[in-house]
Amino acid sequence: MTTTIPDGQVVYAIGDIHGRSDLLTELLALIESDAAAAGTAAKTLVFLGDYVDRGPDSRGVIELLSADLPPGFDTHFLKGNHEQFLLDFLDDPSSLDGWLRNGGEQTLRSYGVDIDGLQDRHAPPMAWREAFLEALPEAHLRFLTTLELKCVVGDYVFVHAGLRPGVPLDRQVPQDLLWIRHEFLDSEEPFGKIVVHGHTPERTPVVRPNRIGIDTGAVFSGSLTALRLENGTRAFLRTAP
């Protein structure tokens, strides 16, 4: 199958960030420099999700994404399962423990929530929710509640986790787009488009005939990865670990 994007366009897809605003700043500088050298008229950034949790500065990541990106780029922000953890907690505070077990504590601390005080007084989940909402800027909440689930550019589809084999693209369900692993990762069948995804960390980008994985475990490895696509070519930009 062909693997192109529209002529005169360059797309940069960015893998899982997980609270590493320092790496995001570094990678965006690399992308901005690369795009300037390319001189391409249409430039697009696609972020694959998992902006929050585990790393030290989820607030800084959301601030960068919502208000401080390089100029001149079209942008698509996809939802990751960790953004879903956060939103689920806001909808139903009883899910607090599950979020905390998956890195939510670091997100709350980055927003200045008094975790230690809440724990010391055995505060109920609703009190945690109220403290978080008080600390969460309205612009950040708006960003988190307007994330996309997928993005299609030319012969590529961008999602957080992957696609379910055998299901048409327009019938894929959010649960799979956010969470799927082995059924997708182990599949060798074509999906109609090359799937660019994150969610499953590897030491280096994974390139298969039907998919490209660019989660390089930034929060643990120090290496945040972007995939560059232009006129049938592929390249990777990465921060040094």
Short mmCIF file of C-alpha atoms in Angstrom, two decimals:
data_model
loop_
_atom_site.label_atom_id
_atom_site.label_comp_id
_atom_site.label_asym_id
_atom_site.label_seq_id
_atom_site.Cartn_x
_atom_site.Cartn_y
_atom_site.Cartn_z
CA MET A 1 0.00 0.00 0.00
CA THR A 2 1.06 3.60 -0.42
CA THR A 3 2.24 5.49 2.62
CA THR A 4 1.97 9.14 1.75
CA ILE A 5 0.50 12.31 3.13
CA PRO A 6 -0.74 15.25 1.05
CA ASP A 7 1.89 17.04 -1.03
CA GLY A 8 3.42 20.09 0.58
CA GLN A 9 2.65 18.93 4.10
CA VAL A 10 4.86 17.68 6.91
CA VAL A 11 3.44 15.93 9.97
CA TYR A 12 5.16 15.48 13.31
CA ALA A 13 3.57 12.92 15.67
CA ILE A 14 4.73 13.10 19.30
CA GLY A 15 4.67 10.11 21.64
CA ASP A 16 3.68 9.77 25.30
CA ILE A 17 4.95 12.70 27.42
CA HIS A 18 3.79 11.77 30.96
CA GLY A 19 4.58 14.99 32.78
CA ARG A 20 8.03 15.57 31.26
CA SER A 21 7.67 19.23 30.30
CA ASP A 22 11.45 19.50 30.06
CA LEU A 23 11.61 16.87 27.32
CA LEU A 24 8.58 18.34 25.55
CA THR A 25 10.26 21.76 25.43
CA GLU A 26 13.41 20.19 24.03
CA LEU A 27 11.58 18.15 21.40
CA LEU A 28 9.44 21.09 20.28
CA ALA A 29 12.61 23.09 19.69
CA LEU A 30 13.98 20.26 17.54
CA ILE A 31 10.73 20.12 15.58
CA GLU A 32 10.58 23.87 15.08
CA SER A 33 14.15 23.90 13.76
CA ASP A 34 13.51 20.93 11.50
CA ALA A 35 10.32 22.44 10.07
CA ALA A 36 12.04 25.76 9.40
CA ALA A 37 14.79 23.99 7.47
CA ALA A 38 12.22 22.03 5.45
CA GLY A 39 10.44 25.18 4.35
CA THR A 40 7.18 23.27 3.96
CA ALA A 41 4.04 25.41 3.79
CA ALA A 42 1.70 23.17 5.80
CA LYS A 43 3.00 21.89 9.15
CA THR A 44 1.02 19.71 11.52
CA LEU A 45 1.63 18.50 15.07
CA VAL A 46 -0.22 15.42 16.28
CA PHE A 47 0.12 14.60 19.98
CA LEU A 48 -0.76 10.99 20.78
CA GLY A 49 -1.89 11.46 24.39
CA ASP A 50 -0.73 10.58 27.90
CA TYR A 51 0.33 14.11 28.74
CA VAL A 52 -0.23 13.63 32.48
CA ASP A 53 0.71 11.25 35.35
CA ARG A 54 3.96 9.66 36.53
CA GLY A 55 6.30 12.50 35.56
CA PRO A 56 6.88 15.59 37.72
CA ASP A 57 5.23 18.37 35.71
CA SER A 58 1.88 17.46 34.21
CA ARG A 59 0.70 21.02 34.77
CA GLY A 60 3.63 22.37 32.77
CA VAL A 61 2.92 19.96 29.92
CA ILE A 62 -0.73 21.01 29.68
CA GLU A 63 0.27 24.67 29.84
CA LEU A 64 2.69 24.21 26.95
CA LEU A 65 0.17 22.32 24.85
CA SER A 66 -2.73 24.66 25.50
CA ALA A 67 -0.96 28.01 25.30
CA ASP A 68 2.70 27.93 24.27
CA LEU A 69 3.32 25.84 21.14
CA PRO A 70 5.55 27.04 18.29
CA PRO A 71 3.60 29.24 15.85
CA GLY A 72 2.60 28.18 12.35
CA PHE A 73 1.52 24.59 13.08
CA ASP A 74 -1.90 23.01 12.77
CA THR A 75 -2.44 20.89 15.87
CA HIS A 76 -4.31 17.74 16.86
CA PHE A 77 -4.40 16.63 20.49
CA LEU A 78 -5.44 13.03 21.06
CA LYS A 79 -6.70 11.59 24.33
CA GLY A 80 -4.64 8.95 26.11
CA ASN A 81 -5.82 6.50 28.74
CA HIS A 82 -4.20 8.64 31.43
CA GLU A 83 -6.27 11.67 30.46
CA GLN A 84 -9.23 9.30 30.71
CA PHE A 85 -8.14 8.35 34.24
CA LEU A 86 -8.20 12.05 35.17
CA LEU A 87 -11.56 12.73 33.55
CA ASP A 88 -13.07 9.61 35.10
CA PHE A 89 -12.00 10.89 38.51
CA LEU A 90 -13.68 14.24 37.88
CA ASP A 91 -16.87 12.44 36.82
CA ASP A 92 -16.74 9.87 39.61
CA PRO A 93 -14.44 10.61 42.57
CA SER A 94 -14.73 7.00 43.75
CA SER A 95 -12.20 6.13 41.00
CA LEU A 96 -9.51 8.07 42.92
CA ASP A 97 -7.54 5.03 44.10
CA GLY A 98 -7.22 3.63 40.59
CA TRP A 99 -5.92 6.95 39.30
CA LEU A 100 -3.44 7.31 42.16
CA ARG A 101 -2.07 3.83 41.48
CA ASN A 102 -1.38 4.87 37.90
CA GLY A 103 0.50 8.10 38.50
CA GLY A 104 -2.29 10.48 39.45
CA GLU A 105 -0.52 11.56 42.63
CA GLN A 106 2.24 13.21 40.60
CA THR A 107 -0.35 15.05 38.54
CA LEU A 108 -2.15 16.36 41.62
CA ARG A 109 1.11 17.47 43.21
CA SER A 110 2.11 19.32 40.02
CA TYR A 111 -1.05 21.41 40.40
CA GLY A 112 -0.21 22.20 44.01
CA VAL A 113 -2.86 19.98 45.59
CA ASP A 114 -2.01 19.27 49.24
CA ILE A 115 -1.81 15.48 48.93
CA ASP A 116 -0.19 15.02 52.32
CA GLY A 117 -2.87 17.05 54.06
CA LEU A 118 -5.66 15.14 52.33
CA GLN A 119 -4.09 11.85 53.32
CA ASP A 120 -3.44 12.91 56.93
CA ARG A 121 -7.07 13.83 57.52
CA HIS A 122 -8.38 10.82 55.61
CA ALA A 123 -10.32 13.11 53.30
CA PRO A 124 -13.01 11.44 51.19
CA PRO A 125 -12.61 11.27 47.41
CA MET A 126 -15.03 14.18 46.89
CA ALA A 127 -12.69 16.44 48.89
CA TRP A 128 -9.81 15.41 46.61
CA ARG A 129 -11.93 16.27 43.60
CA GLU A 130 -12.83 19.67 45.02
CA ALA A 131 -9.18 20.43 45.79
CA PHE A 132 -8.14 19.45 42.28
CA LEU A 133 -10.86 21.48 40.58
CA GLU A 134 -9.89 24.50 42.65
CA ALA A 135 -6.28 24.17 41.45
CA LEU A 136 -7.06 23.26 37.82
CA PRO A 137 -7.14 26.30 35.50
CA GLU A 138 -10.26 26.58 33.37
CA ALA A 139 -8.13 26.56 30.21
CA HIS A 140 -6.55 23.26 31.27
CA LEU A 141 -9.94 21.68 31.96
CA ARG A 142 -11.20 22.86 28.59
CA PHE A 143 -8.13 21.36 26.92
CA LEU A 144 -8.61 18.01 28.64
CA THR A 145 -12.32 17.79 27.82
CA THR A 146 -11.93 18.57 24.10
CA LEU A 147 -9.31 15.97 23.15
CA GLU A 148 -9.76 13.91 19.97
CA LEU A 149 -9.72 10.11 19.77
CA LYS A 150 -8.14 9.74 16.34
CA CYS A 151 -6.73 11.75 13.47
CA VAL A 152 -6.31 10.76 9.81
CA VAL A 153 -3.78 12.36 7.47
CA GLY A 154 -3.32 10.75 4.07
CA ASP A 155 -2.43 7.09 4.46
CA TYR A 156 -1.86 7.34 8.21
CA VAL A 157 -4.22 7.16 11.17
CA PHE A 158 -3.03 8.47 14.52
CA VAL A 159 -4.44 7.02 17.76
CA HIS A 160 -3.22 6.62 21.31
CA ALA A 161 -3.19 2.85 21.81
CA GLY A 162 -4.16 1.16 18.55
CA LEU A 163 -7.04 -0.35 16.59
CA ARG A 164 -8.97 -3.58 17.00
CA PRO A 165 -8.21 -5.95 14.12
CA GLY A 166 -11.11 -6.70 11.83
CA VAL A 167 -13.09 -3.59 12.81
CA PRO A 168 -13.49 -0.74 10.28
CA LEU A 169 -11.94 2.54 11.30
CA ASP A 170 -15.28 4.30 11.62
CA ARG A 171 -16.53 1.57 13.98
CA GLN A 172 -13.60 1.51 16.39
CA VAL A 173 -14.66 2.18 19.99
CA PRO A 174 -12.99 4.54 22.47
CA GLN A 175 -12.06 1.70 24.84
CA ASP A 176 -9.82 0.15 22.19
CA LEU A 177 -8.43 3.44 20.89
CA LEU A 178 -7.31 4.28 24.43
CA TRP A 179 -6.38 0.89 25.90
CA ILE A 180 -5.82 -1.94 23.42
CA ARG A 181 -2.49 -3.74 23.48
CA HIS A 182 -1.76 -7.31 22.47
CA GLU A 183 -4.64 -7.91 20.05
CA PHE A 184 -3.39 -4.88 18.12
CA LEU A 185 0.34 -5.23 18.67
CA ASP A 186 0.40 -8.91 17.69
CA SER A 187 -1.73 -8.45 14.59
CA GLU A 188 -0.05 -8.61 11.19
CA GLU A 189 -3.14 -7.80 9.18
CA PRO A 190 -3.43 -4.43 7.40
CA PHE A 191 -5.66 -1.80 8.96
CA GLY A 192 -6.30 0.13 5.75
CA LYS A 193 -3.92 2.83 6.90
CA ILE A 194 -0.61 2.76 8.75
CA VAL A 195 -1.40 3.18 12.46
CA VAL A 196 0.82 5.61 14.36
CA HIS A 197 0.42 5.02 18.10
CA GLY A 198 1.88 5.34 21.57
CA HIS A 199 0.71 3.67 24.81
CA THR A 200 3.15 0.74 24.78
CA PRO A 201 6.70 1.88 25.65
CA GLU A 202 9.71 0.46 23.85
CA ARG A 203 13.37 1.47 23.98
CA THR A 204 13.28 2.58 20.35
CA PRO A 205 10.48 3.32 17.86
CA VAL A 206 8.81 0.20 16.46
CA VAL A 207 8.18 0.07 12.70
CA ARG A 208 5.98 -2.69 11.31
CA PRO A 209 4.21 -2.95 7.93
CA ASN A 210 0.90 -2.01 9.57
CA ARG A 211 1.93 0.24 12.47
CA ILE A 212 4.55 2.59 13.92
CA GLY A 213 4.91 2.82 17.71
CA ILE A 214 6.60 5.94 19.10
CA ASP A 215 6.19 5.65 22.88
CA THR A 216 9.82 5.43 24.01
CA GLY A 217 9.01 5.66 27.73
CA ALA A 218 10.04 9.29 28.15
CA VAL A 219 9.21 9.43 31.85
CA PHE A 220 11.66 6.59 32.54
CA SER A 221 14.15 6.77 29.66
CA GLY A 222 14.50 10.52 29.15
CA SER A 223 13.87 9.99 25.43
CA LEU A 224 10.76 11.60 23.96
CA THR A 225 10.17 10.75 20.30
CA ALA A 226 8.50 12.40 17.32
CA LEU A 227 7.82 10.76 13.96
CA ARG A 228 8.29 13.03 10.94
CA LEU A 229 6.25 12.22 7.81
CA GLU A 230 6.60 14.00 4.48
CA ASN A 231 6.00 12.87 0.89
CA GLY A 232 6.47 9.17 1.54
CA THR A 233 9.50 9.61 3.82
CA ARG A 234 9.81 8.85 7.53
CA ALA A 235 12.30 10.07 10.11
CA PHE A 236 12.49 10.25 13.89
CA LEU A 237 13.43 13.14 16.14
CA ARG A 238 14.32 12.22 19.74
CA THR A 239 15.58 13.86 22.88
CA ALA A 240 18.79 12.35 24.17
CA PRO A 241 18.44 10.19 27.31
#
